[in-house]
mmCIF file with all atom_site columns, C-alpha atoms in Angstrom:
data_model
loop_
_atom_site.group_PDB
_atom_site.id
_atom_site.type_symbol
_atom_site.label_atom_id
_atom_site.label_alt_id
_atom_site.label_comp_id
_atom_site.label_asym_id
_atom_site.label_entity_id
_atom_site.label_seq_id
_atom_site.pdbx_PDB_ins_code
_atom_site.Cartn_x
_atom_site.Cartn_y
_atom_site.Cartn_z
_atom_site.occupancy
_atom_site.B_iso_or_equiv
_atom_site.pdbx_formal_charge
_atom_site.auth_seq_id
_atom_site.auth_comp_id
_atom_site.auth_asym_id
_atom_site.auth_atom_id
_atom_site.pdbx_PDB_model_num
ATOM 1  C CA . UNK A 1 1  ? -10.505 8.895   -44.811 1.00 82.00 ? 1  UNK A CA 1
ATOM 2  C CA . UNK A 1 2  ? -14.336 8.737   -45.031 1.00 96.00 ? 2  UNK A CA 1
ATOM 3  C CA . UNK A 1 3  ? -16.052 8.437   -41.716 1.00 97.00 ? 3  UNK A CA 1
ATOM 4  C CA . UNK A 1 4  ? -19.229 7.776   -40.410 1.00 97.00 ? 4  UNK A CA 1
ATOM 5  C CA . UNK A 1 5  ? -20.264 8.850   -36.873 1.00 97.00 ? 5  UNK A CA 1
ATOM 6  C CA . UNK A 1 6  ? -23.104 6.994   -35.055 1.00 97.00 ? 6  UNK A CA 1
ATOM 7  C CA . UNK A 1 7  ? -24.790 7.169   -31.836 1.00 93.00 ? 7  UNK A CA 1
ATOM 8  C CA . UNK A 1 8  ? -25.147 3.798   -29.904 1.00 92.00 ? 8  UNK A CA 1
ATOM 9  C CA . UNK A 1 9  ? -28.068 4.540   -27.837 1.00 87.00 ? 9  UNK A CA 1
ATOM 10 C CA . UNK A 1 10 ? -31.264 4.946   -29.647 1.00 87.00 ? 10 UNK A CA 1
ATOM 11 C CA . UNK A 1 11 ? -29.466 4.281   -32.747 1.00 91.00 ? 11 UNK A CA 1
ATOM 12 C CA . UNK A 1 12 ? -27.780 0.954   -32.541 1.00 93.00 ? 12 UNK A CA 1
ATOM 13 C CA . UNK A 1 13 ? -29.838 -0.104  -29.782 1.00 89.00 ? 13 UNK A CA 1
ATOM 14 C CA . UNK A 1 14 ? -33.697 0.338   -29.941 1.00 82.00 ? 14 UNK A CA 1
ATOM 15 C CA . UNK A 1 15 ? -33.991 2.855   -26.935 1.00 67.00 ? 15 UNK A CA 1
ATOM 16 C CA . UNK A 1 16 ? -31.608 4.943   -24.851 1.00 63.00 ? 16 UNK A CA 1
ATOM 17 C CA . UNK A 1 17 ? -32.343 3.871   -21.413 1.00 61.00 ? 17 UNK A CA 1
ATOM 18 C CA . UNK A 1 18 ? -33.010 0.009   -22.177 1.00 59.00 ? 18 UNK A CA 1
ATOM 19 C CA . UNK A 1 19 ? -30.115 0.293   -24.627 1.00 57.00 ? 19 UNK A CA 1
ATOM 20 C CA . UNK A 1 20 ? -27.964 0.782   -21.347 1.00 60.00 ? 20 UNK A CA 1
ATOM 21 C CA . UNK A 1 21 ? -29.568 -1.862  -19.276 1.00 61.00 ? 21 UNK A CA 1
ATOM 22 C CA . UNK A 1 22 ? -30.749 -4.873  -21.372 1.00 60.00 ? 22 UNK A CA 1
ATOM 23 C CA . UNK A 1 23 ? -27.464 -5.786  -23.176 1.00 63.00 ? 23 UNK A CA 1
ATOM 24 C CA . UNK A 1 24 ? -25.696 -5.415  -19.720 1.00 65.00 ? 24 UNK A CA 1
ATOM 25 C CA . UNK A 1 25 ? -28.070 -8.297  -18.607 1.00 65.00 ? 25 UNK A CA 1
ATOM 26 C CA . UNK A 1 26 ? -27.123 -10.517 -21.653 1.00 70.00 ? 26 UNK A CA 1
ATOM 27 C CA . UNK A 1 27 ? -30.158 -9.464  -23.755 1.00 65.00 ? 27 UNK A CA 1
ATOM 28 C CA . UNK A 1 28 ? -30.205 -8.256  -27.405 1.00 73.00 ? 28 UNK A CA 1
ATOM 29 C CA . UNK A 1 29 ? -31.615 -4.636  -27.655 1.00 72.00 ? 29 UNK A CA 1
ATOM 30 C CA . UNK A 1 30 ? -30.096 -3.913  -31.059 1.00 88.00 ? 30 UNK A CA 1
ATOM 31 C CA . UNK A 1 31 ? -31.934 -2.857  -34.031 1.00 88.00 ? 31 UNK A CA 1
ATOM 32 C CA . UNK A 1 32 ? -32.260 -5.907  -36.566 1.00 94.00 ? 32 UNK A CA 1
ATOM 33 C CA . UNK A 1 33 ? -30.304 -5.481  -39.530 1.00 96.00 ? 33 UNK A CA 1
ATOM 34 C CA . UNK A 1 34 ? -27.721 -2.796  -37.979 1.00 96.00 ? 34 UNK A CA 1
ATOM 35 C CA . UNK A 1 35 ? -24.742 -5.065  -37.973 1.00 97.00 ? 35 UNK A CA 1
ATOM 36 C CA . UNK A 1 36 ? -25.232 -5.791  -41.668 1.00 97.00 ? 36 UNK A CA 1
ATOM 37 C CA . UNK A 1 37 ? -25.807 -2.010  -42.276 1.00 97.00 ? 37 UNK A CA 1
ATOM 38 C CA . UNK A 1 38 ? -22.564 -0.943  -40.777 1.00 97.00 ? 38 UNK A CA 1
ATOM 39 C CA . UNK A 1 39 ? -20.722 -4.042  -42.015 1.00 97.00 ? 39 UNK A CA 1
ATOM 40 C CA . UNK A 1 40 ? -21.581 -2.866  -45.647 1.00 97.00 ? 40 UNK A CA 1
ATOM 41 C CA . UNK A 1 41 ? -20.818 0.690   -44.905 1.00 97.00 ? 41 UNK A CA 1
ATOM 42 C CA . UNK A 1 42 ? -17.318 -0.213  -43.666 1.00 97.00 ? 42 UNK A CA 1
ATOM 43 C CA . UNK A 1 43 ? -16.981 -2.547  -46.971 1.00 97.00 ? 43 UNK A CA 1
ATOM 44 C CA . UNK A 1 44 ? -17.025 0.670   -48.890 1.00 97.00 ? 44 UNK A CA 1
ATOM 45 C CA . UNK A 1 45 ? -13.931 2.043   -47.240 1.00 97.00 ? 45 UNK A CA 1
ATOM 46 C CA . UNK A 1 46 ? -15.855 4.080   -44.426 1.00 98.00 ? 46 UNK A CA 1
ATOM 47 C CA . UNK A 1 47 ? -13.989 4.323   -41.008 1.00 97.00 ? 47 UNK A CA 1
ATOM 48 C CA . UNK A 1 48 ? -16.698 3.865   -38.226 1.00 97.00 ? 48 UNK A CA 1
ATOM 49 C CA . UNK A 1 49 ? -16.732 5.813   -34.874 1.00 97.00 ? 49 UNK A CA 1
ATOM 50 C CA . UNK A 1 50 ? -19.278 5.465   -32.051 1.00 97.00 ? 50 UNK A CA 1
ATOM 51 C CA . UNK A 1 51 ? -20.630 8.150   -29.752 1.00 93.00 ? 51 UNK A CA 1
ATOM 52 C CA . UNK A 1 52 ? -22.489 7.518   -26.590 1.00 89.00 ? 52 UNK A CA 1
ATOM 53 C CA . UNK A 1 53 ? -23.636 9.680   -23.382 1.00 83.00 ? 53 UNK A CA 1
ATOM 54 C CA . UNK A 1 54 ? -22.932 6.899   -21.277 1.00 82.00 ? 54 UNK A CA 1
ATOM 55 C CA . UNK A 1 55 ? -20.558 7.796   -18.261 1.00 81.00 ? 55 UNK A CA 1
ATOM 56 C CA . UNK A 1 56 ? -16.807 7.090   -18.506 1.00 82.00 ? 56 UNK A CA 1
ATOM 57 C CA . UNK A 1 57 ? -17.536 4.497   -15.786 1.00 82.00 ? 57 UNK A CA 1
ATOM 58 C CA . UNK A 1 58 ? -19.407 2.408   -18.697 1.00 84.00 ? 58 UNK A CA 1
ATOM 59 C CA . UNK A 1 59 ? -16.388 2.742   -21.287 1.00 87.00 ? 59 UNK A CA 1
ATOM 60 C CA . UNK A 1 60 ? -15.351 -0.799  -20.968 1.00 90.00 ? 60 UNK A CA 1
ATOM 61 C CA . UNK A 1 61 ? -18.778 -2.287  -21.287 1.00 87.00 ? 61 UNK A CA 1
ATOM 62 C CA . UNK A 1 62 ? -19.559 0.043   -24.017 1.00 89.00 ? 62 UNK A CA 1
ATOM 63 C CA . UNK A 1 63 ? -16.742 -0.929  -26.107 1.00 92.00 ? 63 UNK A CA 1
ATOM 64 C CA . UNK A 1 64 ? -17.325 -4.501  -25.390 1.00 91.00 ? 64 UNK A CA 1
ATOM 65 C CA . UNK A 1 65 ? -20.828 -4.167  -26.529 1.00 90.00 ? 65 UNK A CA 1
ATOM 66 C CA . UNK A 1 66 ? -19.952 -2.567  -29.920 1.00 93.00 ? 66 UNK A CA 1
ATOM 67 C CA . UNK A 1 67 ? -16.908 -5.078  -30.540 1.00 93.00 ? 67 UNK A CA 1
ATOM 68 C CA . UNK A 1 68 ? -19.093 -8.215  -29.691 1.00 92.00 ? 68 UNK A CA 1
ATOM 69 C CA . UNK A 1 69 ? -22.332 -7.126  -31.218 1.00 93.00 ? 69 UNK A CA 1
ATOM 70 C CA . UNK A 1 70 ? -23.018 -9.713  -33.719 1.00 94.00 ? 70 UNK A CA 1
ATOM 71 C CA . UNK A 1 71 ? -26.283 -10.647 -35.984 1.00 95.00 ? 71 UNK A CA 1
ATOM 72 C CA . UNK A 1 72 ? -26.069 -13.554 -38.070 1.00 95.00 ? 72 UNK A CA 1
ATOM 73 C CA . UNK A 1 73 ? -22.815 -13.571 -39.961 1.00 96.00 ? 73 UNK A CA 1
ATOM 74 C CA . UNK A 1 74 ? -22.330 -9.746  -39.404 1.00 97.00 ? 74 UNK A CA 1
ATOM 75 C CA . UNK A 1 75 ? -20.126 -8.342  -36.678 1.00 96.00 ? 75 UNK A CA 1
ATOM 76 C CA . UNK A 1 76 ? -20.170 -4.370  -36.051 1.00 97.00 ? 76 UNK A CA 1
ATOM 77 C CA . UNK A 1 77 ? -17.101 -2.666  -37.547 1.00 97.00 ? 77 UNK A CA 1
ATOM 78 C CA . UNK A 1 78 ? -14.163 -1.880  -35.132 1.00 96.00 ? 78 UNK A CA 1
ATOM 79 C CA . UNK A 1 79 ? -14.071 1.802   -34.291 1.00 96.00 ? 79 UNK A CA 1
ATOM 80 C CA . UNK A 1 80 ? -13.414 4.233   -31.598 1.00 95.00 ? 80 UNK A CA 1
ATOM 81 C CA . UNK A 1 81 ? -15.937 4.626   -29.021 1.00 94.00 ? 81 UNK A CA 1
ATOM 82 C CA . UNK A 1 82 ? -16.268 8.106   -27.846 1.00 92.00 ? 82 UNK A CA 1
ATOM 83 C CA . UNK A 1 83 ? -18.398 8.568   -24.289 1.00 89.00 ? 83 UNK A CA 1
ATOM 84 C CA . UNK A 1 84 ? -19.009 11.248  -22.004 1.00 80.00 ? 84 UNK A CA 1
ATOM 85 C CA . UNK A 1 85 ? -16.573 12.287  -19.527 1.00 78.00 ? 85 UNK A CA 1
ATOM 86 C CA . UNK A 1 86 ? -19.026 12.600  -16.733 1.00 68.00 ? 86 UNK A CA 1
ATOM 87 C CA . UNK A 1 87 ? -19.991 10.189  -14.041 1.00 60.00 ? 87 UNK A CA 1
ATOM 88 C CA . UNK A 1 88 ? -23.259 7.912   -14.391 1.00 56.00 ? 88 UNK A CA 1
ATOM 89 C CA . UNK A 1 89 ? -25.928 10.254  -12.913 1.00 56.00 ? 89 UNK A CA 1
ATOM 90 C CA . UNK A 1 90 ? -24.990 13.324  -14.939 1.00 55.00 ? 90 UNK A CA 1
ATOM 91 C CA . UNK A 1 91 ? -24.765 11.015  -18.073 1.00 47.00 ? 91 UNK A CA 1
ATOM 92 C CA . UNK A 1 92 ? -28.363 10.065  -17.600 1.00 51.00 ? 92 UNK A CA 1
ATOM 93 C CA . UNK A 1 93 ? -29.895 13.509  -17.896 1.00 51.00 ? 93 UNK A CA 1
#
């Protein structure tokens, strides 16, 4: 299996802190074209895996963000989301 591992905040989103906050408020803060890029990668038979330093308390929100991020006709490929086992405050440092 071919694997691509991508960070979420600052890679899929435009920045770390605003990448945490703005999508939770319903605002798109993703890089333009990221969904198409990752869709094209997955079409070449790569499995996607997403990493984040977000806290364990944000696990559901983070998975939902990745699984619903759509730009035009391109949707982010499915893949496991690996997050920090720490709480919110330690994850921000």
